[in-house]
Amino acid sequence: MGKAIVITSGKGGVGKTTSTANIGAALAQQGHSVVLVDADIGLRNLDVVLGLENRIVFHMIDVLKGKCSLQKAVIKDRRIENLFLLPSSQVDEKDAVNEEQMLHLVGQLKKSYDYVIIDCPAGIEQGFRNAIAGADEAVVVATPEISSIRDADRVAGLLAAADIPTRLIVNRISAAMVKKGDMLSKDDVIDILALDLLGAVPLDDEIIATTNKGVPATLEGTCPAAMAYEVVARRLNGEVVDDVVHNVGFFARIGRAIGLSHTA
Amino acid sequence: MQQVWNDIKGLLTGRRASKEVAKGRLHLVLAHDRTGLDGAKLQEMREEIAAVIAKYVTIDAEAVDIQIERVSRESTELRVSSPVRNHSTLS
């Protein structure tokens, strides 16, 4: 029996979908079978972030309406062994699904995969309730900004009320800005939200570049964000792993100075 | 160490690091959010509390103030302050 994990944040645009794609890819690369579920009905995006948009025939709502079997709607990623996607519908509305249906669907998927990772829509309405309905665990993604942290706190409260164990990913940390005192640090965010840390992901241009190409960063190589997501995946799997230390060496400094890389 | 340096810099330049401003604002906002009270409810509560206090001591109802503050990671405190009018000046 697999485990269902919902990736949520309250606020939009903080990296839920990117985190879902990279955590899923990392877990699959580490040898687990993983199905990613796009729970954002009407605004699907996980397919494009993964580069699987041209492969969709059926989607989640088709399954729920009995138009096709669950197996038929699930797409297999051809680059990563054991990575699968259940796409969302782009034409239906959020209320096309209810919590019981979602619970049943996730239950079915847990029978066939080690990990069911659910990409939650922004907001705290029906779409959120659906996305958390079948989740055994939750991951709250927050960036070190006031608006993101405020919404993360709200969502963490709702998850606690639903008795779902929750951990935190602090995303897009700029080491340079933290150093200047112009950005809340990982520890500041942990302290304010009072959540256990699952991982800290640095601000990394590679995420934009890999997303442009529709390739999970963890598949492309060893950029700092990809390495952070690999740590996150291992911790989700119960391993005790140290944070990646991003050594900014002499050549990297020169590279940054002349504008070759803006990796934080 | 970095923190200490930022503090010194802040003292010298008279400018607080923006993250400290963010922290302060977040503490206030989250404390309010966590009570689940909106502005109108808070106002209603303030008036009711003022009325109760006024039954026992002479106060200026308008001066009753409610402050919500996060005292630790897990607990939020609601503090009511009410200046009591001095009786000797009333009689």
PDB file of C-alpha atoms in Angstrom, chain A:
ATOM      1  CA  MET A   1       0.000   0.000   0.000  1.00  0.00           C
ATOM      2  CA  GLY A   2       1.482   3.310  -1.066  1.00  0.00           C
ATOM      3  CA  LYS A   3       1.448   6.689   0.643  1.00  0.00           C
ATOM      4  CA  ALA A   4      -0.429   9.780  -0.534  1.00  0.00           C
ATOM      5  CA  ILE A   5       1.232  13.160  -0.066  1.00  0.00           C
ATOM      6  CA  VAL A   6      -0.418  16.469  -0.947  1.00  0.00           C
ATOM      7  CA  ILE A   7       1.729  19.452  -1.966  1.00  0.00           C
ATOM      8  CA  THR A   8      -0.028  22.656  -0.989  1.00  0.00           C
ATOM      9  CA  SER A   9       0.625  26.323  -0.130  1.00  0.00           C
ATOM     10  CA  GLY A  10      -2.517  28.441  -0.044  1.00  0.00           C
ATOM     11  CA  LYS A  11      -0.929  31.147  -2.162  1.00  0.00           C
ATOM     12  CA  GLY A  12      -0.398  30.587  -5.875  1.00  0.00           C
ATOM     13  CA  GLY A  13       2.905  30.931  -7.652  1.00  0.00           C
ATOM     14  CA  VAL A  14       5.203  29.791  -4.867  1.00  0.00           C
ATOM     15  CA  GLY A  15       6.318  26.574  -6.550  1.00  0.00           C
ATOM     16  CA  LYS A  16       3.761  23.876  -5.739  1.00  0.00           C
ATOM     17  CA  THR A  17       3.695  22.370  -9.217  1.00  0.00           C
ATOM     18  CA  THR A  18       7.464  22.622  -9.683  1.00  0.00           C
ATOM     19  CA  SER A  19       7.962  20.995  -6.295  1.00  0.00           C
ATOM     20  CA  THR A  20       5.481  18.234  -7.131  1.00  0.00           C
ATOM     21  CA  ALA A  21       7.249  17.489 -10.437  1.00  0.00           C
ATOM     22  CA  ASN A  22      10.731  17.474  -8.943  1.00  0.00           C
ATOM     23  CA  ILE A  23       9.890  15.530  -5.799  1.00  0.00           C
ATOM     24  CA  GLY A  24       8.060  12.961  -7.918  1.00  0.00           C
ATOM     25  CA  ALA A  25      10.897  12.669 -10.406  1.00  0.00           C
ATOM     26  CA  ALA A  26      13.478  12.377  -7.613  1.00  0.00           C
ATOM     27  CA  LEU A  27      11.496   9.658  -5.822  1.00  0.00           C
ATOM     28  CA  ALA A  28      11.129   7.740  -9.096  1.00  0.00           C
ATOM     29  CA  GLN A  29      14.848   8.117  -9.829  1.00  0.00           C
ATOM     30  CA  GLN A  30      15.511   6.748  -6.350  1.00  0.00           C
ATOM     31  CA  GLY A  31      13.657   3.600  -7.345  1.00  0.00           C
ATOM     32  CA  HIS A  32      10.094   4.110  -6.092  1.00  0.00           C
ATOM     33  CA  SER A  33       6.974   3.933  -8.236  1.00  0.00           C
ATOM     34  CA  VAL A  34       5.316   7.332  -8.269  1.00  0.00           C
ATOM     35  CA  VAL A  35       2.094   8.705  -9.693  1.00  0.00           C
ATOM     36  CA  LEU A  36       1.623  12.471  -9.741  1.00  0.00           C
ATOM     37  CA  VAL A  37      -1.965  13.678  -9.546  1.00  0.00           C
ATOM     38  CA  ASP A  38      -2.883  17.121 -10.853  1.00  0.00           C
ATOM     39  CA  ALA A  39      -5.763  18.189  -8.607  1.00  0.00           C
ATOM     40  CA  ASP A  40      -6.080  21.628 -10.171  1.00  0.00           C
ATOM     41  CA  ILE A  41      -9.278  21.117 -12.165  1.00  0.00           C
ATOM     42  CA  GLY A  42      -9.675  23.710 -14.925  1.00  0.00           C
ATOM     43  CA  LEU A  43      -6.146  25.088 -14.586  1.00  0.00           C
ATOM     44  CA  ARG A  44      -3.926  22.124 -15.215  1.00  0.00           C
ATOM     45  CA  ASN A  45      -0.192  22.735 -15.345  1.00  0.00           C
ATOM     46  CA  LEU A  46       1.626  19.711 -14.007  1.00  0.00           C
ATOM     47  CA  ASP A  47       1.523  18.196 -17.516  1.00  0.00           C
ATOM     48  CA  VAL A  48       3.431  21.110 -19.092  1.00  0.00           C
ATOM     49  CA  VAL A  49       5.928  21.349 -16.250  1.00  0.00           C
ATOM     50  CA  LEU A  50       6.673  17.658 -16.805  1.00  0.00           C
ATOM     51  CA  GLY A  51       6.663  18.010 -20.589  1.00  0.00           C
ATOM     52  CA  LEU A  52       3.846  15.474 -20.964  1.00  0.00           C
ATOM     53  CA  GLU A  53       1.194  17.810 -22.404  1.00  0.00           C
ATOM     54  CA  ASN A  54       1.158  16.131 -25.820  1.00  0.00           C
ATOM     55  CA  ARG A  55       0.528  12.715 -24.402  1.00  0.00           C
ATOM     56  CA  ILE A  56      -2.804  13.384 -22.675  1.00  0.00           C
ATOM     57  CA  VAL A  57      -5.830  11.556 -24.040  1.00  0.00           C
ATOM     58  CA  PHE A  58      -8.013  11.039 -20.955  1.00  0.00           C
ATOM     59  CA  HIS A  59      -7.970  12.856 -17.633  1.00  0.00           C
ATOM     60  CA  MET A  60      -9.173  12.556 -14.053  1.00  0.00           C
ATOM     61  CA  ILE A  61     -12.729  13.737 -14.759  1.00  0.00           C
ATOM     62  CA  ASP A  62     -13.069  11.191 -17.574  1.00  0.00           C
ATOM     63  CA  VAL A  63     -12.191   8.502 -15.029  1.00  0.00           C
ATOM     64  CA  LEU A  64     -14.709   9.824 -12.499  1.00  0.00           C
ATOM     65  CA  LYS A  65     -17.436  10.029 -15.153  1.00  0.00           C
ATOM     66  CA  GLY A  66     -16.717   6.441 -16.156  1.00  0.00           C
ATOM     67  CA  LYS A  67     -15.545   7.409 -19.655  1.00  0.00           C
ATOM     68  CA  CYS A  68     -12.336   5.427 -19.255  1.00  0.00           C
ATOM     69  CA  SER A  69     -10.514   3.268 -16.754  1.00  0.00           C
ATOM     70  CA  LEU A  70      -8.040   4.744 -14.298  1.00  0.00           C
ATOM     71  CA  GLN A  71      -5.207   2.801 -15.969  1.00  0.00           C
ATOM     72  CA  LYS A  72      -6.067   4.369 -19.310  1.00  0.00           C
ATOM     73  CA  ALA A  73      -5.858   7.951 -18.024  1.00  0.00           C
ATOM     74  CA  VAL A  74      -2.499   7.498 -16.292  1.00  0.00           C
ATOM     75  CA  ILE A  75       0.440   8.513 -18.521  1.00  0.00           C
ATOM     76  CA  LYS A  76       3.827   6.857 -18.203  1.00  0.00           C
ATOM     77  CA  ASP A  77       6.860   9.141 -18.366  1.00  0.00           C
ATOM     78  CA  ARG A  78       9.224   7.677 -20.954  1.00  0.00           C
ATOM     79  CA  ARG A  79      12.368   9.309 -19.537  1.00  0.00           C
ATOM     80  CA  ILE A  80      12.062   8.185 -15.942  1.00  0.00           C
ATOM     81  CA  GLU A  81      11.270   4.611 -15.054  1.00  0.00           C
ATOM     82  CA  ASN A  82       8.350   4.380 -12.597  1.00  0.00           C
ATOM     83  CA  LEU A  83       7.084   7.947 -12.998  1.00  0.00           C
ATOM     84  CA  PHE A  84       3.428   8.426 -13.957  1.00  0.00           C
ATOM     85  CA  LEU A  85       0.950  11.305 -14.261  1.00  0.00           C
ATOM     86  CA  LEU A  86      -2.785  11.431 -13.808  1.00  0.00           C
ATOM     87  CA  PRO A  87      -3.628  14.693 -15.595  1.00  0.00           C
ATOM     88  CA  SER A  88      -6.371  17.085 -14.619  1.00  0.00           C
ATOM     89  CA  SER A  89      -9.081  18.389 -16.919  1.00  0.00           C
ATOM     90  CA  GLN A  90      -8.667  21.776 -18.543  1.00  0.00           C
ATOM     91  CA  VAL A  91     -12.359  22.185 -19.407  1.00  0.00           C
ATOM     92  CA  ASP A  92     -14.203  21.109 -16.261  1.00  0.00           C
ATOM     93  CA  GLU A  93     -14.821  23.142 -13.120  1.00  0.00           C
ATOM     94  CA  LYS A  94     -13.550  22.625  -9.592  1.00  0.00           C
ATOM     95  CA  ASP A  95     -16.899  21.223  -8.426  1.00  0.00           C
ATOM     96  CA  ALA A  96     -16.733  18.396 -11.000  1.00  0.00           C
ATOM     97  CA  VAL A  97     -15.065  16.398  -8.215  1.00  0.00           C
ATOM     98  CA  ASN A  98     -16.023  15.908  -4.589  1.00  0.00           C
ATOM     99  CA  GLU A  99     -14.085  14.730  -1.569  1.00  0.00           C
ATOM    100  CA  GLU A 100     -15.422  11.161  -1.530  1.00  0.00           C
ATOM    101  CA  GLN A 101     -14.550  10.668  -5.191  1.00  0.00           C
ATOM    102  CA  MET A 102     -11.055  11.956  -4.590  1.00  0.00           C
ATOM    103  CA  LEU A 103     -10.611   9.748  -1.525  1.00  0.00           C
ATOM    104  CA  HIS A 104     -11.647   6.728  -3.583  1.00  0.00           C
ATOM    105  CA  LEU A 105      -9.414   7.663  -6.515  1.00  0.00           C
ATOM    106  CA  VAL A 106      -6.346   8.165  -4.320  1.00  0.00           C
ATOM    107  CA  GLY A 107      -7.133   4.904  -2.525  1.00  0.00           C
ATOM    108  CA  GLN A 108      -7.132   3.086  -5.863  1.00  0.00           C
ATOM    109  CA  LEU A 109      -3.804   4.657  -6.869  1.00  0.00           C
ATOM    110  CA  LYS A 110      -2.196   3.762  -3.529  1.00  0.00           C
ATOM    111  CA  LYS A 111      -2.768   0.101  -4.352  1.00  0.00           C
ATOM    112  CA  SER A 112      -0.564   0.345  -7.452  1.00  0.00           C
ATOM    113  CA  TYR A 113       2.127   2.917  -6.583  1.00  0.00           C
ATOM    114  CA  ASP A 114       4.554   3.524  -3.707  1.00  0.00           C
ATOM    115  CA  TYR A 115       3.825   7.248  -3.760  1.00  0.00           C
ATOM    116  CA  VAL A 116       0.778   9.230  -4.847  1.00  0.00           C
ATOM    117  CA  ILE A 117       1.768  12.891  -4.961  1.00  0.00           C
ATOM    118  CA  ILE A 118      -1.094  15.343  -5.282  1.00  0.00           C
ATOM    119  CA  ASP A 119      -0.540  18.835  -6.678  1.00  0.00           C
ATOM    120  CA  CYS A 120      -3.077  21.004  -4.850  1.00  0.00           C
ATOM    121  CA  PRO A 121      -4.638  24.097  -6.463  1.00  0.00           C
ATOM    122  CA  ALA A 122      -4.076  27.512  -4.866  1.00  0.00           C
ATOM    123  CA  GLY A 123      -6.758  28.679  -2.465  1.00  0.00           C
ATOM    124  CA  ILE A 124      -8.565  26.999   0.418  1.00  0.00           C
ATOM    125  CA  GLU A 125     -11.905  26.245  -1.228  1.00  0.00           C
ATOM    126  CA  GLN A 126     -13.364  23.066  -2.732  1.00  0.00           C
ATOM    127  CA  GLY A 127     -10.264  22.351  -4.818  1.00  0.00           C
ATOM    128  CA  PHE A 128      -8.128  22.376  -1.675  1.00  0.00           C
ATOM    129  CA  ARG A 129     -10.556  20.174   0.241  1.00  0.00           C
ATOM    130  CA  ASN A 130     -10.589  17.693  -2.636  1.00  0.00           C
ATOM    131  CA  ALA A 131      -6.812  17.636  -2.877  1.00  0.00           C
ATOM    132  CA  ILE A 132      -6.281  16.908   0.819  1.00  0.00           C
ATOM    133  CA  ALA A 133      -9.154  14.403   1.084  1.00  0.00           C
ATOM    134  CA  GLY A 134      -7.058  11.316   0.403  1.00  0.00           C
ATOM    135  CA  ALA A 135      -3.728  12.557   1.735  1.00  0.00           C
ATOM    136  CA  ASP A 136      -1.793  10.725   4.453  1.00  0.00           C
ATOM    137  CA  GLU A 137       0.724  13.560   4.717  1.00  0.00           C
ATOM    138  CA  ALA A 138       1.022  17.147   3.560  1.00  0.00           C
ATOM    139  CA  VAL A 139       3.864  19.338   2.403  1.00  0.00           C
ATOM    140  CA  VAL A 140       3.384  23.095   2.644  1.00  0.00           C
ATOM    141  CA  VAL A 141       5.511  25.101   0.212  1.00  0.00           C
ATOM    142  CA  ALA A 142       6.297  28.674   1.248  1.00  0.00           C
ATOM    143  CA  THR A 143       8.661  31.299  -0.096  1.00  0.00           C
ATOM    144  CA  PRO A 144      10.330  33.668   2.412  1.00  0.00           C
ATOM    145  CA  GLU A 145       7.769  36.422   1.778  1.00  0.00           C
ATOM    146  CA  ILE A 146       5.062  37.837   4.022  1.00  0.00           C
ATOM    147  CA  SER A 147       2.120  36.938   1.766  1.00  0.00           C
ATOM    148  CA  SER A 148       3.293  33.372   1.195  1.00  0.00           C
ATOM    149  CA  ILE A 149       3.998  32.758   4.886  1.00  0.00           C
ATOM    150  CA  ARG A 150       0.656  34.172   5.932  1.00  0.00           C
ATOM    151  CA  ASP A 151      -1.209  31.858   3.545  1.00  0.00           C
ATOM    152  CA  ALA A 152       0.983  28.908   4.521  1.00  0.00           C
ATOM    153  CA  ASP A 153       0.026  29.474   8.149  1.00  0.00           C
ATOM    154  CA  ARG A 154      -3.656  29.435   7.251  1.00  0.00           C
ATOM    155  CA  VAL A 155      -3.283  26.232   5.264  1.00  0.00           C
ATOM    156  CA  ALA A 156      -1.199  24.607   8.023  1.00  0.00           C
ATOM    157  CA  GLY A 157      -4.048  25.372  10.434  1.00  0.00           C
ATOM    158  CA  LEU A 158      -6.586  23.696   8.135  1.00  0.00           C
ATOM    159  CA  LEU A 159      -4.325  20.659   7.698  1.00  0.00           C
ATOM    160  CA  ALA A 160      -3.879  20.374  11.471  1.00  0.00           C
ATOM    161  CA  ALA A 161      -7.665  20.520  11.878  1.00  0.00           C
ATOM    162  CA  ALA A 162      -7.931  17.691   9.330  1.00  0.00           C
ATOM    163  CA  ASP A 163      -5.329  15.680  11.325  1.00  0.00           C
ATOM    164  CA  ILE A 164      -2.883  15.507   8.430  1.00  0.00           C
ATOM    165  CA  PRO A 165       0.795  15.522   9.467  1.00  0.00           C
ATOM    166  CA  THR A 166       2.451  18.469   7.748  1.00  0.00           C
ATOM    167  CA  ARG A 167       6.006  19.440   6.908  1.00  0.00           C
ATOM    168  CA  LEU A 168       7.451  22.549   5.303  1.00  0.00           C
ATOM    169  CA  ILE A 169       9.478  23.333   2.204  1.00  0.00           C
ATOM    170  CA  VAL A 170      11.003  26.808   2.174  1.00  0.00           C
ATOM    171  CA  ASN A 171      11.389  27.594  -1.498  1.00  0.00           C
ATOM    172  CA  ARG A 172      13.399  30.174  -3.456  1.00  0.00           C
ATOM    173  CA  ILE A 173      15.825  31.175  -0.746  1.00  0.00           C
ATOM    174  CA  SER A 174      18.394  33.680  -1.943  1.00  0.00           C
ATOM    175  CA  ALA A 175      21.499  33.184   0.195  1.00  0.00           C
ATOM    176  CA  ALA A 176      22.787  36.615  -0.835  1.00  0.00           C
ATOM    177  CA  MET A 177      19.618  38.408   0.267  1.00  0.00           C
ATOM    178  CA  VAL A 178      19.437  36.474   3.537  1.00  0.00           C
ATOM    179  CA  LYS A 179      23.019  37.522   4.200  1.00  0.00           C
ATOM    180  CA  LYS A 180      22.129  41.165   3.636  1.00  0.00           C
ATOM    181  CA  GLY A 181      19.208  40.884   6.022  1.00  0.00           C
ATOM    182  CA  ASP A 182      16.716  41.552   3.253  1.00  0.00           C
ATOM    183  CA  MET A 183      15.155  38.099   3.199  1.00  0.00           C
ATOM    184  CA  LEU A 184      13.762  35.899   5.948  1.00  0.00           C
ATOM    185  CA  SER A 185      16.030  32.897   6.451  1.00  0.00           C
ATOM    186  CA  LYS A 186      14.959  29.256   6.423  1.00  0.00           C
ATOM    187  CA  ASP A 187      15.094  29.296  10.227  1.00  0.00           C
ATOM    188  CA  ASP A 188      13.002  32.466  10.453  1.00  0.00           C
ATOM    189  CA  VAL A 189      10.271  30.823   8.376  1.00  0.00           C
ATOM    190  CA  ILE A 190      10.385  27.598  10.422  1.00  0.00           C
ATOM    191  CA  ASP A 191      10.163  29.643  13.605  1.00  0.00           C
ATOM    192  CA  ILE A 192       7.196  31.700  12.424  1.00  0.00           C
ATOM    193  CA  LEU A 193       5.206  28.782  11.028  1.00  0.00           C
ATOM    194  CA  ALA A 194       6.174  26.266  13.739  1.00  0.00           C
ATOM    195  CA  LEU A 195       6.308  23.430  11.215  1.00  0.00           C
ATOM    196  CA  ASP A 196       8.954  20.737  10.811  1.00  0.00           C
ATOM    197  CA  LEU A 197      11.266  21.370   7.892  1.00  0.00           C
ATOM    198  CA  LEU A 198      11.261  18.925   5.008  1.00  0.00           C
ATOM    199  CA  GLY A 199      13.670  20.904   2.889  1.00  0.00           C
ATOM    200  CA  ALA A 200      15.097  24.266   1.881  1.00  0.00           C
ATOM    201  CA  VAL A 201      15.276  24.935  -1.848  1.00  0.00           C
ATOM    202  CA  PRO A 202      17.545  27.726  -3.093  1.00  0.00           C
ATOM    203  CA  LEU A 203      16.503  30.257  -5.704  1.00  0.00           C
ATOM    204  CA  ASP A 204      17.890  28.769  -8.894  1.00  0.00           C
ATOM    205  CA  ASP A 205      17.666  29.950 -12.513  1.00  0.00           C
ATOM    206  CA  GLU A 206      17.901  26.341 -13.632  1.00  0.00           C
ATOM    207  CA  ILE A 207      14.347  25.756 -12.433  1.00  0.00           C
ATOM    208  CA  ILE A 208      13.037  28.242 -14.980  1.00  0.00           C
ATOM    209  CA  ALA A 209      15.274  26.844 -17.721  1.00  0.00           C
ATOM    210  CA  THR A 210      14.290  23.218 -17.080  1.00  0.00           C
ATOM    211  CA  THR A 211      10.615  24.147 -16.807  1.00  0.00           C
ATOM    212  CA  ASN A 212      10.900  25.897 -20.182  1.00  0.00           C
ATOM    213  CA  LYS A 213      12.051  22.612 -21.611  1.00  0.00           C
ATOM    214  CA  GLY A 214       9.506  20.490 -19.750  1.00  0.00           C
ATOM    215  CA  VAL A 215      12.124  18.457 -17.969  1.00  0.00           C
ATOM    216  CA  PRO A 216      12.265  17.941 -14.189  1.00  0.00           C
ATOM    217  CA  ALA A 217      15.443  19.615 -12.872  1.00  0.00           C
ATOM    218  CA  THR A 218      16.392  16.436 -11.020  1.00  0.00           C
ATOM    219  CA  LEU A 219      16.661  14.658 -14.368  1.00  0.00           C
ATOM    220  CA  GLU A 220      18.880  17.319 -15.923  1.00  0.00           C
ATOM    221  CA  GLY A 221      21.678  17.187 -13.445  1.00  0.00           C
ATOM    222  CA  THR A 222      23.027  18.740 -10.343  1.00  0.00           C
ATOM    223  CA  CYS A 223      21.846  22.324 -10.044  1.00  0.00           C
ATOM    224  CA  PRO A 224      21.378  23.434  -6.408  1.00  0.00           C
ATOM    225  CA  ALA A 225      17.576  23.266  -6.514  1.00  0.00           C
ATOM    226  CA  ALA A 226      17.635  19.747  -8.005  1.00  0.00           C
ATOM    227  CA  MET A 227      19.995  18.617  -5.258  1.00  0.00           C
ATOM    228  CA  ALA A 228      17.669  20.111  -2.649  1.00  0.00           C
ATOM    229  CA  TYR A 229      14.696  18.238  -4.137  1.00  0.00           C
ATOM    230  CA  GLU A 230      16.659  14.991  -4.014  1.00  0.00           C
ATOM    231  CA  VAL A 231      17.161  15.563  -0.284  1.00  0.00           C
ATOM    232  CA  VAL A 232      13.447  16.321   0.101  1.00  0.00           C
ATOM    233  CA  ALA A 233      12.558  13.065  -1.672  1.00  0.00           C
ATOM    234  CA  ARG A 234      14.858  11.028   0.575  1.00  0.00           C
ATOM    235  CA  ARG A 235      13.407  12.618   3.698  1.00  0.00           C
ATOM    236  CA  LEU A 236       9.872  11.888   2.477  1.00  0.00           C
ATOM    237  CA  ASN A 237      10.990   8.306   2.163  1.00  0.00           C
ATOM    238  CA  GLY A 238      12.031   8.333   5.803  1.00  0.00           C
ATOM    239  CA  GLU A 239      15.782   8.640   5.302  1.00  0.00           C
ATOM    240  CA  VAL A 240      17.805  10.946   7.524  1.00  0.00           C
ATOM    241  CA  VAL A 241      19.755  13.225   5.206  1.00  0.00           C
ATOM    242  CA  ASP A 242      21.788  16.377   5.825  1.00  0.00           C
ATOM    243  CA  ASP A 243      21.047  19.581   3.957  1.00  0.00           C
ATOM    244  CA  VAL A 244      23.043  20.171   0.812  1.00  0.00           C
ATOM    245  CA  VAL A 245      25.721  22.746   1.459  1.00  0.00           C
ATOM    246  CA  HIS A 246      25.995  24.978  -1.550  1.00  0.00           C
ATOM    247  CA  ASN A 247      29.645  25.733  -1.804  1.00  0.00           C
ATOM    248  CA  VAL A 248      30.221  28.947  -3.603  1.00  0.00           C
ATOM    249  CA  GLY A 249      33.728  28.366  -4.861  1.00  0.00           C
ATOM    250  CA  PHE A 250      36.169  30.777  -6.434  1.00  0.00           C
ATOM    251  CA  PHE A 251      35.194  30.030 -10.033  1.00  0.00           C
ATOM    252  CA  ALA A 252      31.491  30.124  -9.257  1.00  0.00           C
ATOM    253  CA  ARG A 253      32.011  33.568  -7.752  1.00  0.00           C
ATOM    254  CA  ILE A 254      33.801  34.794 -10.846  1.00  0.00           C
ATOM    255  CA  GLY A 255      31.098  33.232 -13.013  1.00  0.00           C
ATOM    256  CA  ARG A 256      28.456  35.039 -11.019  1.00  0.00           C
ATOM    257  CA  ALA A 257      30.357  38.291 -11.145  1.00  0.00           C
ATOM    258  CA  ILE A 258      30.485  38.240 -14.934  1.00  0.00           C
ATOM    259  CA  GLY A 259      26.878  37.140 -15.177  1.00  0.00           C
ATOM    260  CA  LEU A 260      27.277  33.503 -16.192  1.00  0.00           C
ATOM    261  CA  SER A 261      25.069  32.239 -13.431  1.00  0.00           C
ATOM    262  CA  HIS A 262      22.636  33.771 -10.993  1.00  0.00           C
ATOM    263  CA  THR A 263      22.338  30.756  -8.804  1.00  0.00           C
ATOM    264  CA  ALA A 264      21.753  31.838  -5.251  1.00  0.00           C
TER     265      ALA A 264
END
